[in-house]
């Protein structure tokens, strides 16, 4: 898939030498894991499948005797410089099992912008979302989801970013393809000066 190939070409240019060495340890998901993901999420975007077929996660992921932790994703929103990990296929399946309640934001926050109107207020329901990425702060500060149960204003497959403190859920792209293209278009800005 050209989009994923372009993503990897840009990514390899943006990563440091040490990160590239670490990333080169990674390999793709097994056919069994990909089949399990497709079975659970028939709407799973082909671009995410292709990404996982090349690298089965970078989030404290063990490959043989080596463990890697390399941020390769970002939010793709404006000048956002916060990097994210790609979760492995098994991590995705495990972390997407539970309901993600968002109603507390409407009850306890005055900010009407806390939940994007494109997001269904039922929350993120099991089988209707894919949690595919956690931020460099191990997910405590921000997570990324593919949402298959949007509100009437949203679109199936939209990308949601959760940010903590103050908590908010925002749609940042209409599809995973658009999300990846945004990362390419922003020139992988989120990987610049990651140490800082």
C-alpha atoms as one frame of an Amber mdcrd trajectory, in Angstrom:
protein
   0.000   0.000   0.000   1.556   3.266  -1.185   0.310   5.330   1.761   1.977
   3.057   4.319   5.127   2.863   2.197   5.268   6.680   2.086   4.688   6.783
   5.826   7.615   4.430   6.488   9.896   6.316   4.089   9.206   9.599   5.899
   9.399   7.977   9.320  12.846   6.499   8.685  14.103   9.939   7.712  12.656
  11.537  10.875  13.872   8.996  13.455  17.251   9.241  15.152  19.934   6.645
  14.425  19.338   4.982  17.808  15.584   4.808  17.204  16.171   3.288  13.763
  18.430   0.620  15.245  15.719  -0.208  17.763  12.949  -0.143  15.155  14.913
  -2.455  12.857  14.466  -5.198  15.482  10.704  -5.108  14.872   8.816  -7.352
  12.479   5.213  -7.742  11.374   2.289  -9.377  13.127   1.604 -13.061  12.581
  -1.083 -14.110  10.115  -3.043 -15.505  13.071  -2.989 -12.176  14.929  -4.018
 -10.262  11.804  -6.841 -12.767  11.224  -8.012 -12.276  14.842  -8.020  -8.484
  14.358  -9.947  -8.762  11.078 -12.423 -11.178  12.667 -13.109  -8.904  15.653
 -13.086  -5.695  13.576 -14.235  -6.371   9.995 -14.115  -2.599   9.344 -10.465
  -2.349  10.411  -8.735  -0.072   7.887  -6.397  -1.803   5.453  -3.770   0.861
   6.138  -3.664  -0.133   9.828  -3.460  -3.819   8.841  -0.589  -2.991   6.463
   1.185  -1.005   9.192   0.886  -3.948  11.601   2.025  -6.408   8.929   5.273
  -4.426   8.790   5.699  -3.544  12.483   3.630  -5.305  15.126   3.831  -2.529
  17.654   6.419  -0.263  19.239   4.861   0.064  22.703   7.229  -1.794  25.047
   6.966  -4.637  22.544   9.165  -7.703  22.880  10.669  -9.095  19.685  12.610
 -12.227  20.573  14.995 -11.285  23.393  14.735  -7.544  22.675  12.145  -5.060
  23.836  11.537  -1.863  21.905   9.832   1.395  22.813   9.890   3.748  19.837
   7.312   6.453  19.208   6.402   6.395  15.524   2.985   8.093  15.545   1.653
  11.525  16.447  -1.715  13.220  16.559  -1.223  14.988  13.227  -2.970  18.037
  14.657  -1.458  21.402  13.730   1.829  21.947  15.578   1.289  19.120  18.079
   4.721  17.726  18.958   3.590  14.915  21.221   4.680  11.470  19.974   2.773
   8.193  20.311   3.546   4.478  20.216   1.889   2.002  17.859   0.314  -0.792
  19.881   0.797  -4.409  18.802  -2.087  -6.441  17.381  -2.446  -8.336  20.677
  -2.308  -5.090  22.692  -4.986  -3.598  20.430  -7.283  -6.586  20.894  -6.778
  -6.571  24.675  -7.121  -2.811  25.219 -10.222  -2.462  23.018 -12.337  -4.911
  25.054 -13.791  -2.519  27.605 -16.276   0.306  27.259 -14.726   3.782  27.388
 -17.204   6.011  29.210 -17.205   9.652  28.161 -20.429  10.760  29.854 -18.529
  11.898  32.963 -17.190  14.803  30.916 -20.676  16.119  30.331 -21.576  15.803
  34.016 -18.478  17.252  35.654 -17.018  19.756  33.210 -18.359  23.129  32.221
 -16.479  23.007  28.934 -18.908  22.043  26.158 -15.919  21.372  23.926 -14.850
  18.399  26.076 -16.583  15.956  23.691 -16.523  16.590  19.950 -20.110  16.543
  18.563 -18.938  13.953  16.004 -18.524  11.446  18.867 -21.457   9.347  20.044
 -22.253  10.187  23.656 -22.878   6.487  24.369 -19.088   6.344  24.612 -16.640
   3.989  22.951 -18.360   0.614  23.057 -16.692  -2.821  22.896 -16.406  -4.024
  19.299 -17.098  -0.519  17.980 -13.697   1.084  18.424 -10.018   0.216  18.109
  -7.561   1.664  20.616  -4.380   1.614  18.508  -1.981   4.071  20.101  -0.820
   5.432  23.441   1.244   8.569  23.926   4.846   8.619  25.087   3.523   8.991
  28.642   2.306   5.369  28.446  -1.233   6.356  27.578  -1.942   8.259  30.774
  -2.040  11.596  28.996  -3.372  10.744  25.558  -4.706   7.838  23.476  -5.858
   7.397  19.878  -8.887   5.402  18.697 -10.622   4.403  15.478 -14.343   4.930
  16.061 -16.954   2.806  14.272 -19.962   4.209  16.167 -19.965   7.982  15.542
 -22.747  10.469  16.184 -24.885  11.655  13.262 -22.304  14.397  12.688 -19.342
  12.019  12.505 -18.205   9.329  10.069 -17.564   5.640  10.656 -13.815   5.063
  10.996 -13.015   8.535  12.308  -9.943   8.984  14.500 -10.487  10.179  18.062
  -7.807  11.645  20.309  -8.297  11.534  24.072  -6.343  14.144  26.036  -6.126
  14.198  29.832  -6.204  17.195  32.198  -8.461  18.699  31.170 -10.043  15.590
  29.692 -11.369  15.893  26.158 -12.254  13.677  23.211 -11.734  15.192  19.769
 -12.036  13.846  16.222  -8.707  14.575  14.516  -9.259  12.818  11.151 -12.135
  11.251   9.219 -10.261   8.003   8.549  -7.043   6.164   9.350  -5.786   6.907
   5.834  -6.380  10.614   6.367  -4.678  10.372   9.756  -1.531   8.773   8.264
  -1.491  11.325   5.452  -1.667  14.118   8.044   1.427  12.689   9.768   3.273
  12.639   6.446   2.096  16.140   5.539   3.189  17.572   8.899   6.693  16.274
   8.194   6.728  14.076  11.316   7.060  17.247  13.408   6.121  15.257  16.514
   9.440  13.419  16.344  11.534  16.593  16.342  13.360  17.270  19.597  11.558
  14.389  21.309  14.207  14.392  24.026  13.161  17.888  25.056
